[in-house]
mmCIF file of C-alpha atoms in Angstrom:
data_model
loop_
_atom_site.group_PDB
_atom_site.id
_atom_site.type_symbol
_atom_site.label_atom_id
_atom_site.label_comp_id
_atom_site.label_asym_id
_atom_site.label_seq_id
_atom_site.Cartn_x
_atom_site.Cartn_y
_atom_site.Cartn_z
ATOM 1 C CA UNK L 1 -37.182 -10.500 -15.464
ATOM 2 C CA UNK L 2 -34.916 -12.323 -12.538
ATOM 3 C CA UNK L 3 -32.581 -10.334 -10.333
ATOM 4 C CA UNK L 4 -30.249 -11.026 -6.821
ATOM 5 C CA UNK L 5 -29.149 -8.156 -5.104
ATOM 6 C CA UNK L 6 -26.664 -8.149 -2.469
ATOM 7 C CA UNK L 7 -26.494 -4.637 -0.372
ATOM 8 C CA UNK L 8 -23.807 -3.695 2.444
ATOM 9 C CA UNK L 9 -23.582 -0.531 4.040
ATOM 10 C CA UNK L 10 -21.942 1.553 6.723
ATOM 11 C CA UNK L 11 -22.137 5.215 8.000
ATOM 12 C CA UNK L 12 -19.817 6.707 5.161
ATOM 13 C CA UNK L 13 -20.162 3.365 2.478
ATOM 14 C CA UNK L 14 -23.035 1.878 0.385
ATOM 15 C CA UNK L 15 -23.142 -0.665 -2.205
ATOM 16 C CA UNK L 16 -24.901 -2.992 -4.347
ATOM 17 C CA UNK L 17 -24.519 -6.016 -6.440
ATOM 18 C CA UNK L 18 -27.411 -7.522 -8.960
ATOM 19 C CA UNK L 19 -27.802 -9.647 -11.279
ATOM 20 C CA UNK L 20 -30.074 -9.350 -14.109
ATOM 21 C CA UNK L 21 -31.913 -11.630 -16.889
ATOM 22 C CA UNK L 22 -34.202 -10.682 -19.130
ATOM 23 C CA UNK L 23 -36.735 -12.327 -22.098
ATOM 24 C CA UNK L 24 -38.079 -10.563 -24.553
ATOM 25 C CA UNK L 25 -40.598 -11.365 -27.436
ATOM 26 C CA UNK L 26 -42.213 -9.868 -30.313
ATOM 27 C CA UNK L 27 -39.499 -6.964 -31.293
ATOM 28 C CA UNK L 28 -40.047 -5.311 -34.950
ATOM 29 C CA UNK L 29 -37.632 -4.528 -36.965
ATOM 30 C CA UNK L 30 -37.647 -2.863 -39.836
ATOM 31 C CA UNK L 31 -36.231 -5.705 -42.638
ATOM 32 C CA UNK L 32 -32.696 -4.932 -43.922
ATOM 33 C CA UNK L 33 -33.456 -3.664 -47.705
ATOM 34 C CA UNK L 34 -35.538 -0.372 -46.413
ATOM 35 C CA UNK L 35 -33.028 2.130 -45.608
ATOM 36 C CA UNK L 36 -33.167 4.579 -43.370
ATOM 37 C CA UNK L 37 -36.067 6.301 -43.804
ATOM 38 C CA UNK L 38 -38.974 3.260 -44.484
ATOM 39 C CA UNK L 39 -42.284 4.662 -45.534
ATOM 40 C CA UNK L 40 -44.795 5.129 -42.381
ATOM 41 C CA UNK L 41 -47.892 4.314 -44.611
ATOM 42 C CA UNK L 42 -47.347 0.369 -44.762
ATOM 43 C CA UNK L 43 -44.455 0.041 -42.033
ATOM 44 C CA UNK L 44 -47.098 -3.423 -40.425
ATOM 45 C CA UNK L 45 -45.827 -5.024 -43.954
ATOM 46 C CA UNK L 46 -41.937 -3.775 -44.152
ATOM 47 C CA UNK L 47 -41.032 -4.966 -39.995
ATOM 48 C CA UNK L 48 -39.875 -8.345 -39.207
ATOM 49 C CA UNK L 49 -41.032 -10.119 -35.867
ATOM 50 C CA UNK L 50 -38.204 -11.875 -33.106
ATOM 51 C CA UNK L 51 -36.845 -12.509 -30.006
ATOM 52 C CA UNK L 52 -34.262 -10.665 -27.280
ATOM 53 C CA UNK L 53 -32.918 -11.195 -24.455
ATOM 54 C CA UNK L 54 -30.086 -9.497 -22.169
ATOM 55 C CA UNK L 55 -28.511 -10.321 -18.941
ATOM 56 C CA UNK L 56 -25.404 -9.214 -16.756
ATOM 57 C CA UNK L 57 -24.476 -7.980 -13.249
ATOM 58 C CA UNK L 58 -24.945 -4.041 -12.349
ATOM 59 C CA UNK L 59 -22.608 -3.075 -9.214
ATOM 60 C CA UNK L 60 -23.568 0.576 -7.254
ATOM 61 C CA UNK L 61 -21.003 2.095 -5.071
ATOM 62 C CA UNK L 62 -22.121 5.687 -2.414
ATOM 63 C CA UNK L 63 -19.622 7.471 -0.566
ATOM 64 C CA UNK L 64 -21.049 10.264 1.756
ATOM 65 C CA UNK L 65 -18.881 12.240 4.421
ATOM 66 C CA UNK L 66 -18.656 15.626 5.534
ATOM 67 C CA UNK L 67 -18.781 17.720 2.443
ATOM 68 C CA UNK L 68 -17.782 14.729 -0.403
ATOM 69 C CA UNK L 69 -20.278 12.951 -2.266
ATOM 70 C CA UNK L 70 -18.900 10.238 -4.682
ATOM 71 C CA UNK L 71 -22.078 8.017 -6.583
ATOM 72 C CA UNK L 72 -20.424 5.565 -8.884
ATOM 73 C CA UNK L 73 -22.212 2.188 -11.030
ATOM 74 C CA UNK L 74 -20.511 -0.460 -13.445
ATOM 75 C CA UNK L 75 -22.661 -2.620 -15.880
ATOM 76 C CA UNK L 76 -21.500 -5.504 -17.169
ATOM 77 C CA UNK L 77 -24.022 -6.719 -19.720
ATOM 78 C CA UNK L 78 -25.143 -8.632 -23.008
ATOM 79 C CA UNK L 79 -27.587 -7.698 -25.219
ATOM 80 C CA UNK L 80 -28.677 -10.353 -28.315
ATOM 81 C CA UNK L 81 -31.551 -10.555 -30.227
ATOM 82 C CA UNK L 82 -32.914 -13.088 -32.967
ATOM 83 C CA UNK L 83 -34.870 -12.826 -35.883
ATOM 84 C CA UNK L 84 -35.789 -16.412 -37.553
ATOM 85 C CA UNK L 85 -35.890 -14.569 -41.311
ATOM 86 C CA UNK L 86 -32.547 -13.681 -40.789
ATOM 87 C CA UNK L 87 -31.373 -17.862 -40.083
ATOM 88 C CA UNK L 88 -28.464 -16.671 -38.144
ATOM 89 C CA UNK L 89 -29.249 -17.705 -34.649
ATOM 90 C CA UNK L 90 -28.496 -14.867 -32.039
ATOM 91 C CA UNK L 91 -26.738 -12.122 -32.970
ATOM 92 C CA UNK L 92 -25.035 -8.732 -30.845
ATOM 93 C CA UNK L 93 -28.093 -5.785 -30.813
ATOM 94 C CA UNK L 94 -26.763 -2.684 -31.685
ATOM 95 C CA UNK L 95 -26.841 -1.000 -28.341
ATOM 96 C CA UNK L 96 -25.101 -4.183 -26.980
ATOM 97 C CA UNK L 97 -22.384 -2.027 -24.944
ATOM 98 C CA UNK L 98 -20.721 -4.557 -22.943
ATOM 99 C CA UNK L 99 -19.206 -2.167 -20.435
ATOM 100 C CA UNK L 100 -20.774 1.055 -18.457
ATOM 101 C CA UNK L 101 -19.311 2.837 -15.998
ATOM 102 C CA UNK L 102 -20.636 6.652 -14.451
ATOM 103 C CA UNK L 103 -18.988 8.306 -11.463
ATOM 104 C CA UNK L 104 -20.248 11.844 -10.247
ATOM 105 C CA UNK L 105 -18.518 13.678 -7.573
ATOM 106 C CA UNK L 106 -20.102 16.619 -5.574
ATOM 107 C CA UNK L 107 -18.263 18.681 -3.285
ATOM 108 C CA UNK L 108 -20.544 21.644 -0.995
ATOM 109 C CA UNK L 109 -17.931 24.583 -0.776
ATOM 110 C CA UNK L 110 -20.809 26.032 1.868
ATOM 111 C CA UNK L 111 -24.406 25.974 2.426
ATOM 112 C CA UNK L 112 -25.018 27.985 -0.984
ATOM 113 C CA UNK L 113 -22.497 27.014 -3.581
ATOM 114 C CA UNK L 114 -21.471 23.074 -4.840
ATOM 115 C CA UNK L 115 -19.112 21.868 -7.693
ATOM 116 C CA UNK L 116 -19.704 18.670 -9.069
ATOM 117 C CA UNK L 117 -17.779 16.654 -11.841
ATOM 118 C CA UNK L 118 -19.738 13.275 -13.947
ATOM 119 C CA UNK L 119 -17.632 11.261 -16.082
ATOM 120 C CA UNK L 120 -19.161 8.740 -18.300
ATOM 121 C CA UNK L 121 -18.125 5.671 -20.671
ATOM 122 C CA UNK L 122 -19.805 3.049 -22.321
ATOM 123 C CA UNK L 123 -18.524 0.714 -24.958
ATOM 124 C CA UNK L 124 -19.631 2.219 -28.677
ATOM 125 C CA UNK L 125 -22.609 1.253 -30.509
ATOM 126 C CA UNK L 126 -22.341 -1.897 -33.060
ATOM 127 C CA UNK L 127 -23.260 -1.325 -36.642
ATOM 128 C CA UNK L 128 -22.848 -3.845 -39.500
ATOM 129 C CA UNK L 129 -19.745 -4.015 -41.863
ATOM 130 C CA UNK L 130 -19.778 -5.987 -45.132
ATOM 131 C CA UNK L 131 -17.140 -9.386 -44.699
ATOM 132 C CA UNK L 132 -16.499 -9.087 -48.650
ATOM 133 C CA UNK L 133 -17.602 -8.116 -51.666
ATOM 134 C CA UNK L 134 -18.798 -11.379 -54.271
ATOM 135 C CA UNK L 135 -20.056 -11.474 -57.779
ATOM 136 C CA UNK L 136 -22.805 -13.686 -58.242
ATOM 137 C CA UNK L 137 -23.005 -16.508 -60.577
ATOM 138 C CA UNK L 138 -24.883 -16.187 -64.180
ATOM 139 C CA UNK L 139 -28.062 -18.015 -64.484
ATOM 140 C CA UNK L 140 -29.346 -19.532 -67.822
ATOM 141 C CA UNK L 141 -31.761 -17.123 -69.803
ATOM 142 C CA UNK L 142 -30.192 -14.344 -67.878
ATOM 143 C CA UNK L 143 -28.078 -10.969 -68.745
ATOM 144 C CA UNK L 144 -24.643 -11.763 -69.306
ATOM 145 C CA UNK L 145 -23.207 -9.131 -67.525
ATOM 146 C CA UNK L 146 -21.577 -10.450 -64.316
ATOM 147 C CA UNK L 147 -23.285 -8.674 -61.107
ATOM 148 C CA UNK L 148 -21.743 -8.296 -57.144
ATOM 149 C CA UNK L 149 -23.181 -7.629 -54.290
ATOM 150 C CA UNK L 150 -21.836 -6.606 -50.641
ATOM 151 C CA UNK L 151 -21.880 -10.110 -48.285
ATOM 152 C CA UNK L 152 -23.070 -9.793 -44.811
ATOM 153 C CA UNK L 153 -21.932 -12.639 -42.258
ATOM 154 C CA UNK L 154 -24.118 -11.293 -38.994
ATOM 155 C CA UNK L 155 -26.252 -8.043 -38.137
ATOM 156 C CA UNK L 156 -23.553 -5.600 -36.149
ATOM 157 C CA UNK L 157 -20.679 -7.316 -36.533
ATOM 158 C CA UNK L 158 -18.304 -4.208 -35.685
ATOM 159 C CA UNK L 159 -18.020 -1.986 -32.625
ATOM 160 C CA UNK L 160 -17.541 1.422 -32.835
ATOM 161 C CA UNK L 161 -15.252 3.655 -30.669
ATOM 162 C CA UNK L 162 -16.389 3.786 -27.193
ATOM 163 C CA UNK L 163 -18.070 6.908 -25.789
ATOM 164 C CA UNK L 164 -16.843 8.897 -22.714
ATOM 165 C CA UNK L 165 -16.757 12.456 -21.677
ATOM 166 C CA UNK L 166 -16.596 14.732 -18.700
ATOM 167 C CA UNK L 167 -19.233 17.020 -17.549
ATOM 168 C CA UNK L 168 -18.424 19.911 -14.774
ATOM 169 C CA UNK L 169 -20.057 22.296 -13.432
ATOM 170 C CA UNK L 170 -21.376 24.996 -9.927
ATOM 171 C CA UNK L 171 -24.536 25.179 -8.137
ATOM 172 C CA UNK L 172 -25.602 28.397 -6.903
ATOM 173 C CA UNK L 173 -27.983 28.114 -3.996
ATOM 174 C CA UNK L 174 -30.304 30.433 -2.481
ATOM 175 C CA UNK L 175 -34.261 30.939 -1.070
ATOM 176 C CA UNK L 176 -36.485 33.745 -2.132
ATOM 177 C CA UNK L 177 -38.332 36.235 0.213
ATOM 178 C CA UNK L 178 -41.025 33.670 -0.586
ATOM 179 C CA UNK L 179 -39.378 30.853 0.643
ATOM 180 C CA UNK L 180 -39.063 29.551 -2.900
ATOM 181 C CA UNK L 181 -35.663 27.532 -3.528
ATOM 182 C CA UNK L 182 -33.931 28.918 -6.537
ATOM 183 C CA UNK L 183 -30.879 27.079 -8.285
ATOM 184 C CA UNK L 184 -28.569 28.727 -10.579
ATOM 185 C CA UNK L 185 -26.319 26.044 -12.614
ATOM 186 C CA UNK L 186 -23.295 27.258 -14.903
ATOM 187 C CA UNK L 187 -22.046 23.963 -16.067
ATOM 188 C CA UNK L 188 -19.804 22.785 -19.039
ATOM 189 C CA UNK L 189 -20.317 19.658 -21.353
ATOM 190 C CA UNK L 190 -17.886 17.374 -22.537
ATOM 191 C CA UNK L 191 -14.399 19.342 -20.767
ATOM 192 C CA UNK L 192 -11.710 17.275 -22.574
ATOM 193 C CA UNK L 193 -13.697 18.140 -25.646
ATOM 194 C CA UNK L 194 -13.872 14.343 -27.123
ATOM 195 C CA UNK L 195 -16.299 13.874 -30.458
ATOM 196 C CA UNK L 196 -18.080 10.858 -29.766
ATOM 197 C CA UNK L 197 -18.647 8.900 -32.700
ATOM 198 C CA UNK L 198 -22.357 10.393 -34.096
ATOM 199 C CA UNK L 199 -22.226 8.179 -37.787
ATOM 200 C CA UNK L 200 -20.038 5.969 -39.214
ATOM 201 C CA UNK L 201 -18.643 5.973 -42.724
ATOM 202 C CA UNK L 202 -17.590 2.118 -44.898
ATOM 203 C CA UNK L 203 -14.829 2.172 -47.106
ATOM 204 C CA UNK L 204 -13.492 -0.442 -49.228
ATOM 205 C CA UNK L 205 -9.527 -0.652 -49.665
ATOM 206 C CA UNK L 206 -7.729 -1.644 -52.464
ATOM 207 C CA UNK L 207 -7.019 -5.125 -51.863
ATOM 208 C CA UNK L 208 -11.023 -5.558 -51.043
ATOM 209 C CA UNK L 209 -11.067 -5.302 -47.216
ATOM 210 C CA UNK L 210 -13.158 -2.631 -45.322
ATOM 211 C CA UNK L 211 -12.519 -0.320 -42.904
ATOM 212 C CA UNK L 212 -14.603 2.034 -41.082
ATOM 213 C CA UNK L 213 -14.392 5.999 -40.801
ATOM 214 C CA UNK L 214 -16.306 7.814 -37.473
ATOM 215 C CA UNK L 215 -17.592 10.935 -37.584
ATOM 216 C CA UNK L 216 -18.082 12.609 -34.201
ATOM 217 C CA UNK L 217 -18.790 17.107 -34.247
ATOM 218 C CA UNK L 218 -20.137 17.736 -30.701
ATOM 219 C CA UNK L 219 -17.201 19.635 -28.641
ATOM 220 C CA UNK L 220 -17.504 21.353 -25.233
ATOM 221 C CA UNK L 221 -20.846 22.871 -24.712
ATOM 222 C CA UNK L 222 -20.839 26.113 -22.057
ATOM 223 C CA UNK L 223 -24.775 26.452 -20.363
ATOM 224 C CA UNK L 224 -26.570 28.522 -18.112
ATOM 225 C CA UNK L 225 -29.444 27.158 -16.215
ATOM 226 C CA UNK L 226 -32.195 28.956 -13.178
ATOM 227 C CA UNK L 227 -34.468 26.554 -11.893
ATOM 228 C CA UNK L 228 -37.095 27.727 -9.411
ATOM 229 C CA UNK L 229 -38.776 25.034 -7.199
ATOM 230 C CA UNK L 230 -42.544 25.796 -6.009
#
């Protein structure tokens, strides 16, 4: 793992700018023909052995002054990973979201009560999508029924919809007569009520291309929270 970080500050102003790199060996995966739900008892013969790596520049941004708080970070990254059964070279790892950006926002009304707001986006999730579908030649001494099967150029080939929402939410502040601090949150999740994408869906047109359907079914979540610090 390599980094360079660059800091500057002031009295209201902080932020930060690194670079990353980073090598890693001996990641299992499960090989592509076991579905979704391999069996645990012999999972040492069904994974396949390889390589990552993943590198980018992270920049972190504080703003602090009177009652405002503002936190903010970008990531710019790549994530790639190779697998020498495959014999594709390096190929996009499914949580290779090339952008990620957070910002919270706090704002103390008084000593007792604070509203915040976090907003969050990344670039979606990668999953693989078939490039065509091709029937397969007939062998001598074999069946003579023709047989096809789905083509795959490279592992998570697609990216799906990114995913973003807004959290908000008050902080009620107070001690107890034994000097305990005692938080009570009442918060809402996901405001603008987006449905990030949770699975995906492959279709196959008419005229043999593929498109892909997202299924998302988390809205806006209402919670109540106490916390009680000892």
């Amino acid at each position: 793992y390599l980094s360079l970080v660059v800091v500057h500050s002031n009295d209201a102003v902080k932020f930060s700018l690194e670079s990353f790199y980073k090598s890693s060996q001996h990641l299992f995966q499960y090989r592509n023909w076991m579905g979704i739900q391999p069996p645990a008892s012999r999972w040492d013969k069904d994974v396949i052995e390889g390589n990552g790596r993943s590198y980018g520049l992270e920049l972190d941004m504080s703003y602090r002054k009177n009652r405002h708080t503002i936190q903010a970070s970008y990531t710019l990254s790549w994530t790639l990973r190779k697998y020498n059964e495959f014999d594709i070279g390096w190929f996009k790892d499914k949580f290779d979201n090339r952008h990620k950006f957070n910002i919270v926002w706090r704002y103390n009304l008084n000593k007792h009560i604070a509203l915040f707001a976090a907003w969050l986006y990344h670039s979606g999730n990668r999953m693989t999508l078939p490039s065509r579908y091709i029937t397969l030649p007939i062998l001598p001494d074999e069946s003579t029924e023709l047989t096809s099967q789905y083509y795959f150029d490279k592992p998570n080939n697609v990216a799906l919809p990114a995913y973003h929402r807004l959290d908000i939410g008050f902080n009620f502040t107070d001690t107890t007569k034994r000097g305990n601090e005692r938080i009570w949150n009442i918060s809402l999740y996901n405001v603008y009520c987006h449905l990030n994408t949770m699975y995906a869906k492959v279709y196959q047109n008419k005229d043999g291309s593929f498109k892909i359907k997202s299924r998302g079914f988390i809205p806006i979540i209402p919670s109540v929270s106490y916390t009680l610090k000892f």
